[in-house]
Structure formats: structure tokens, C-alpha cells
């Protein structure tokens, strides 16, 4: 339909345009009416229905209730979204704490490379640093501290709660622990190491606080230090029992020796099976042998994996100094591209290493196979054989170096006490009535560590005392172990078994042993089932009968 404007029809009344200046008028040829449409009115338009009295009715109470409910639900949805965003931001901030791969670190200890402080970890000569940087070879540098450690020097670097008194302290134990905090937010496979000589002290019972719900493979190290003739079937069952008691769920348990490579191939196979595209982190308390285990693992994997063979050229440094590793060390060890990480040791304040001076740390680390030192009334020197309370060890005190005091309060006449720990700590026996004077006189002389005048002056003594009451269930078996965190353990045998003799029956008054153990204040003392070591361990160790349900969930051990 053709449209014409008002000017085309002069016969129309002109007053229309004068009275409605804000309207454009459109005339349709075949229509008998004129339609006017507002284009510039400043007032709000009013609908016909409102002018005629047909506007929408006011909302009913039910409709208002529904509107309020919808608004409330909308607020809840918005709050949930805000909370999710906050959680996401927190998680991103934590993940950012992972070691920045753009910062070059010493491949031996993980400390960031630097050229300014000669005595600090990560120091490299400026000329060497510039040359390696020019050729993009910073990842092949080992720092000055690691070079000294590899030549047997004892250089500590960790202080604070769980660190080491004396020596140089460049980083706190809490700062090292913070470097592991990102693990609980990542998808990773955790290989947790525990020292068999210090099983309770190095177990890390609260490891889930660090790694979250990530799967764990439990690896027991240093089994080559156990006495000759030890049955590994008994040791494996004992470890699984202790792990179950501590309520830690693990994929499997492996008994290993980094020195002889025993059991390491089984760990390598388990890692390949369980990593499933995830990075692998080697985790454990300080000085449990993480770096040594990684070297043994790479050596075992190199037989079939060319990537692991290449990684052996730049492997972490290993030394007897707790706190050798100061930062996560990334190792390209798998064909699939996953990374293997050596992590800083978790430093625990309740171990003996946290209270002795750094100069005395080598004395706490056993170097050779353990040989128990046994004592009963028949083995005491003739000058001490006249017991104050009859023919038994009652009334005697044992000193394990200057670190442990054991007062015998009540034992049987045939009771035998055996010490398992580092050979550097001598054991001395004196009557309890003269024990205090003997300790004060011989501390730092016969009773070491502590050693040296400065260390003795700073030594706070054996401030923590624990009274232990041990029930004798079966006289034919050892009653219990007393484990000293960070040192070793003491096995208590109610009636020492000799060849050709059988233990006698006990009367009602002889079913309990009482001793008092004194240690430095932070150090912990554990009472545990006896570790079945030596040739006689398999004779008295008893395997627990398991239900079908226990058999199904119980982790398997491998050697």
C-alpha cells in the first residue's frame, strides 16, 4: 500500500498539525482513519488498558510468597557460586606455591642457585654460573655445599622446630614442610619411606595432613641393617600389622635396601602400575634415606628405561646429614613424561636428632648391621654383681650414651634387656642409688653425646620421665620393645631362653615388668610389640588369624 505524508493532502484540516506538533501523522489511502504515533514525547506512554481502567490487578499474597521464595533461592545460588569461586582462588594460590621450574636449582639438594653468599646453600661461582647460563646448562650445576657433603663434611642447614641445634641454619623446618603443602591439592602418587631402625619415630602418622587423599606406597628402608638370620616373612607381617594399627591405608608395603638393591625392583614395578599419568613424590622423615632410595630406584629402572638411565647423570646428593635436600628436585625418570620428585625431609621435633648438637649427628646413624647388646644379672661386671635386691637387675640403671637413662624397678631374675642402635653410643650400668652422681660426673666423658664443653653447657639434661608397666602374656616370647624416637629400641625378654632349657611357669606376682625411661624433653618413647629379628625371631613370632574381610582389605607386602 502506498503511503503519503500530510503535505500531499492540503484539504485536510491544518489545525491538526498545530494542536499536535509532536506527532507525525501517517495517512493510509484505503483507510478512513488517521493514525497518530508519538515519537518525541517526554512523558511516559500510557496504555489504552490503563486509560480505560483495565490494568493488571495487585499481586495476591500467594504470588508475593512465591516471588519471595524465588528471590531467596536465587540468593542461595549466588552465595554458592561465590563460595565456589573463593575455593577455586585459594586452590590456585596454593598450587602456585609449587616450585617454579623457571628458577634454576642445584640438582643435588634443590636449593635455588645464587652467586652472592658463599656459605649458603645453592652458591655457585659467578663465572661458572654465567658460562652455564649462556649455554642453557643451569640444570647441570651442583652447588658448593653439595660438593662438600659428597666428600663427607657435616654441614647442616635446617633450624627451628625440628631442626638441629648448632651449626649453620639457613632454612627452618616449618619452611621445608610448607614446600610440601601443595601435595594435598594435586593428583600424585606418594611413595612414603620409613626407616626400619626408627620405625615409630620416622613413620609420619599424620602423613594424610600433607598428601590428602592421594594413594600411598609404603617403603621400608635399611633392612640390610637388621641382624643376620632375620626372617623377612615375619618382618613383613609385623610391618603390615603396625601399619594397620596406625590406621593408614596404603596400596602395598615393600621391604627394601638401597645398599644391596633388595626389594627395589618391586617398588619400581608398583610405581609403573599405579602412577596412571600422575607425578611421583618420594616422601619421608629426615634422614630415612630418600635420596639413596631414588638413586637405587633409577639404577634399577635404567636397565629397561633409557629415560631413567639418562636421569642417573644428575641425581640427588646423598649424605648422612639430616636435611641434605632443601627443596623439591624434579627428575625426568619415566617414558610417559611423568616426573619423579625428591622432596625435603619432614623434620620432627620428637626425634633425638632435634636435640643433639650438629657435631654429634653422625653418632646417631648406624653404619653397619645391628648387633644387640644383651644384659642380664649373669653378664654384669663382678663389681656390680651383688644386686641390692637379690639376684636380678632390680635396682640397676642403664645409660645409653648421654641420651637415655633406664631405671629397672621390677623384673624377673632371668630377665634380659637387649639394646639395638648405633654402635657409637656406649652402654653403662650402675646401681640406681649412684646413677645421678655418675651422670653428672661422666656426661661428655663416658656418656656421649653430648660431647664438647659448649654442648655440655647447653645440654638441658634428661627432663622427660616415663614409667612403663609391661604385662607378660607369654614367658616364652619377648614381652615388648621400648622404642626411642630417632635412636633405636630396647627389647625386653622376661626369661632369657638358653639352649636345652624351657622357660619356667610364672606365678601371679611375676606377670608385670616396671621400668622408668628418661630422655630429653621433646623426645618420644614408644611401647610396641617386639620386632621379630634374628634367627630366633621366627621361632616365637605368631601370625594373627585374619577374617575374610580383614584379608581382603589388608595391604600385601613384598620383598
Tab-separated table of N, CA, C and O in Angstrom, residues 140-190:
chain	number	residue	atom	x	y	z
A	140	UNK	N	72.458	-28.384	35.180
A	140	UNK	CA	73.548	-29.349	35.366
A	140	UNK	C	74.541	-28.896	36.435
A	140	UNK	O	75.617	-29.487	36.563
A	141	UNK	N	74.177	-27.862	37.217
A	141	UNK	CA	75.098	-27.314	38.226
A	141	UNK	C	74.818	-27.926	39.589
A	141	UNK	O	73.663	-28.080	39.993
A	142	UNK	N	75.888	-28.232	40.315
A	142	UNK	CA	75.780	-28.657	41.712
A	142	UNK	C	76.442	-27.591	42.573
A	142	UNK	O	77.503	-27.054	42.218
A	143	UNK	N	75.810	-27.234	43.686
A	143	UNK	CA	76.287	-26.106	44.489
A	143	UNK	C	77.490	-26.512	45.354
A	143	UNK	O	77.812	-27.694	45.505
A	144	UNK	N	78.138	-25.498	45.951
A	144	UNK	CA	79.326	-25.738	46.773
A	144	UNK	C	79.040	-26.573	48.000
A	144	UNK	O	79.856	-27.418	48.402
A	145	UNK	N	77.880	-26.388	48.627
A	145	UNK	CA	77.542	-27.176	49.819
A	145	UNK	C	77.420	-28.655	49.473
A	145	UNK	O	77.897	-29.517	50.221
A	146	UNK	N	76.792	-28.971	48.351
A	146	UNK	CA	76.653	-30.374	47.959
A	146	UNK	C	78.002	-31.007	47.663
A	146	UNK	O	78.220	-32.194	47.943
A	147	UNK	N	78.927	-30.239	47.107
A	147	UNK	CA	80.265	-30.771	46.846
A	147	UNK	C	80.963	-31.145	48.148
A	147	UNK	O	81.641	-32.177	48.234
A	148	UNK	N	80.783	-30.322	49.181
A	148	UNK	CA	81.380	-30.630	50.480
A	148	UNK	C	80.696	-31.838	51.126
A	148	UNK	O	81.361	-32.695	51.716
A	149	UNK	N	79.368	-31.907	51.007
A	149	UNK	CA	78.638	-33.048	51.574
A	149	UNK	C	79.073	-34.362	50.921
A	149	UNK	O	79.191	-35.386	51.582
A	150	UNK	N	79.307	-34.319	49.625
A	150	UNK	CA	79.703	-35.540	48.922
A	150	UNK	C	81.075	-36.027	49.342
A	150	UNK	O	81.423	-37.191	49.129
A	151	UNK	N	81.868	-35.144	49.973
A	151	UNK	CA	83.196	-35.523	50.468
A	151	UNK	C	83.196	-35.782	51.971
A	151	UNK	O	84.260	-35.808	52.597
A	152	UNK	N	82.001	-35.953	52.553
A	152	UNK	CA	81.909	-36.367	53.949
A	152	UNK	C	81.813	-35.255	54.966
A	152	UNK	O	81.792	-35.528	56.172
A	153	UNK	N	81.738	-34.004	54.548
A	153	UNK	CA	81.614	-32.902	55.505
A	153	UNK	C	80.196	-32.853	56.076
A	153	UNK	O	79.216	-33.110	55.373
A	154	UNK	N	80.092	-32.526	57.368
A	154	UNK	CA	78.789	-32.423	58.028
A	154	UNK	C	78.360	-30.962	58.052
A	154	UNK	O	78.837	-30.172	58.880
A	155	UNK	N	77.499	-30.582	57.123
A	155	UNK	CA	77.048	-29.197	57.015
A	155	UNK	C	75.531	-29.183	57.130
A	155	UNK	O	74.823	-29.560	56.190
A	156	UNK	N	75.033	-28.747	58.282
A	156	UNK	CA	73.585	-28.676	58.468
A	156	UNK	C	73.057	-27.356	57.925
A	156	UNK	O	73.802	-26.379	57.772
A	157	UNK	N	71.776	-27.319	57.642
A	157	UNK	CA	71.176	-26.102	57.096
A	157	UNK	C	69.797	-25.829	57.666
A	157	UNK	O	69.211	-24.797	57.371
A	158	UNK	N	69.264	-26.735	58.484
A	158	UNK	CA	67.878	-26.635	58.939
A	158	UNK	C	67.842	-26.280	60.415
A	158	UNK	O	68.512	-26.909	61.242
A	159	UNK	N	67.055	-25.273	60.772
A	159	UNK	CA	66.884	-24.879	62.169
A	159	UNK	C	65.411	-24.836	62.525
A	159	UNK	O	64.554	-25.341	61.810
A	160	UNK	N	65.110	-24.228	63.657
A	160	UNK	CA	63.719	-24.096	64.079
A	160	UNK	C	63.187	-25.361	64.712
A	160	UNK	O	63.930	-26.263	65.091
A	161	UNK	N	61.849	-25.436	64.812
A	161	UNK	CA	61.172	-26.569	65.434
A	161	UNK	C	61.393	-27.833	64.619
A	161	UNK	O	60.860	-27.981	63.534
A	162	UNK	N	62.187	-28.772	65.131
A	162	UNK	CA	62.529	-29.974	64.391
A	162	UNK	C	63.872	-29.885	63.700
A	162	UNK	O	64.353	-30.864	63.142
A	163	UNK	N	64.507	-28.697	63.731
A	163	UNK	CA	65.825	-28.527	63.135
A	163	UNK	C	66.919	-28.979	64.086
A	163	UNK	O	66.679	-29.669	65.074
A	164	UNK	N	68.142	-28.531	63.810
A	164	UNK	CA	69.298	-29.048	64.533
A	164	UNK	C	70.037	-27.918	65.243
A	164	UNK	O	70.437	-26.941	64.604
A	165	UNK	N	70.228	-28.049	66.577
A	165	UNK	CA	70.962	-27.020	67.314
A	165	UNK	C	72.402	-26.938	66.834
A	165	UNK	O	73.014	-27.947	66.476
A	166	UNK	N	72.953	-25.727	66.849
A	166	UNK	CA	74.327	-25.547	66.427
A	166	UNK	C	74.454	-25.576	64.925
A	166	UNK	O	73.508	-25.828	64.181
A	167	UNK	N	75.673	-25.326	64.438
A	167	UNK	CA	75.896	-25.362	63.001
A	167	UNK	C	75.224	-24.192	62.300
A	167	UNK	O	74.744	-23.246	62.923
A	168	UNK	N	75.187	-24.254	60.988
A	168	UNK	CA	74.594	-23.187	60.187
A	168	UNK	C	73.131	-23.505	59.896
A	168	UNK	O	72.796	-24.632	59.572
A	169	UNK	N	72.303	-22.490	60.017
A	169	UNK	CA	70.868	-22.669	59.824
A	169	UNK	C	70.374	-21.642	58.812
A	169	UNK	O	70.363	-20.452	59.087
A	170	UNK	N	69.999	-22.126	57.640
A	170	UNK	CA	69.587	-21.240	56.555
A	170	UNK	C	68.092	-21.309	56.290
A	170	UNK	O	67.534	-20.424	55.655
A	171	UNK	N	67.449	-22.365	56.735
A	171	UNK	CA	66.028	-22.545	56.484
A	171	UNK	C	65.431	-23.257	57.694
A	171	UNK	O	66.102	-24.054	58.358
A	172	UNK	N	64.181	-22.951	58.018
A	172	UNK	CA	63.532	-23.585	59.165
A	172	UNK	C	62.812	-24.855	58.729
A	172	UNK	O	62.469	-25.032	57.554
A	173	UNK	N	62.580	-25.729	59.703
A	173	UNK	CA	61.856	-26.967	59.419
A	173	UNK	C	60.436	-26.683	58.939
A	173	UNK	O	59.895	-27.393	58.091
A	174	UNK	N	59.827	-25.622	59.473
A	174	UNK	CA	58.468	-25.261	59.042
A	174	UNK	C	58.442	-24.794	57.586
A	174	UNK	O	57.484	-25.074	56.849
A	175	UNK	N	59.494	-24.090	57.164
A	175	UNK	CA	59.549	-23.641	55.765
A	175	UNK	C	59.688	-24.832	54.811
A	175	UNK	O	59.085	-24.842	53.734
A	176	UNK	N	60.464	-25.832	55.213
A	176	UNK	CA	60.586	-27.031	54.385
A	176	UNK	C	59.259	-27.773	54.312
A	176	UNK	O	58.874	-28.289	53.254
A	177	UNK	N	58.546	-27.838	55.455
A	177	UNK	CA	57.255	-28.521	55.470
A	177	UNK	C	56.249	-27.774	54.582
A	177	UNK	O	55.393	-28.390	53.940
A	178	UNK	N	56.348	-26.451	54.535
A	178	UNK	CA	55.445	-25.650	53.712
A	178	UNK	C	55.639	-25.943	52.221
A	178	UNK	O	54.692	-25.842	51.435
A	179	UNK	N	56.845	-26.352	51.839
A	179	UNK	CA	57.102	-26.675	50.438
A	179	UNK	C	56.369	-27.943	49.987
A	179	UNK	O	56.317	-28.235	48.795
A	180	UNK	N	55.844	-28.699	50.953
A	180	UNK	CA	55.094	-29.913	50.617
A	180	UNK	C	53.588	-29.701	50.693
A	180	UNK	O	52.821	-30.623	50.419
A	181	UNK	N	53.148	-28.495	51.078
A	181	UNK	CA	51.723	-28.263	51.332
A	181	UNK	C	50.868	-28.379	50.077
A	181	UNK	O	49.667	-28.654	50.162
A	182	UNK	N	51.466	-28.184	48.886
A	182	UNK	CA	50.672	-28.251	47.655
A	182	UNK	C	50.260	-29.674	47.304
A	182	UNK	O	49.363	-29.865	46.476
A	183	UNK	N	50.875	-30.676	47.931
A	183	UNK	CA	50.613	-32.064	47.551
A	183	UNK	C	49.157	-32.470	47.774
A	183	UNK	O	48.603	-33.248	47.004
A	184	UNK	N	48.539	-31.955	48.820
A	184	UNK	CA	47.166	-32.347	49.118
A	184	UNK	C	46.186	-31.818	48.076
A	184	UNK	O	45.047	-32.285	48.000
A	185	UNK	N	46.605	-30.851	47.251
A	185	UNK	CA	45.724	-30.287	46.225
A	185	UNK	C	46.067	-30.811	44.830
A	185	UNK	O	45.452	-30.386	43.851
A	186	UNK	N	47.047	-31.702	44.725
A	186	UNK	CA	47.442	-32.239	43.431
A	186	UNK	C	47.074	-33.705	43.328
A	186	UNK	O	46.890	-34.388	44.334
A	187	UNK	N	47.012	-34.195	42.099
A	187	UNK	CA	46.843	-35.626	41.863
A	187	UNK	C	48.233	-36.212	41.691
A	187	UNK	O	48.906	-35.960	40.688
A	188	UNK	N	48.662	-36.992	42.676
A	188	UNK	CA	50.028	-37.521	42.677
A	188	UNK	C	50.035	-38.910	43.293
A	188	UNK	O	49.102	-39.308	43.993
A	189	UNK	N	51.103	-39.648	43.032
A	189	UNK	CA	51.346	-40.930	43.676
A	189	UNK	C	52.445	-40.716	44.706
A	189	UNK	O	53.530	-40.225	44.379
A	190	UNK	N	52.175	-41.073	45.955
A	190	UNK	CA	53.111	-40.844	47.056
A	190	UNK	C	53.836	-42.145	47.398
A	190	UNK	O	53.188	-43.179	47.609
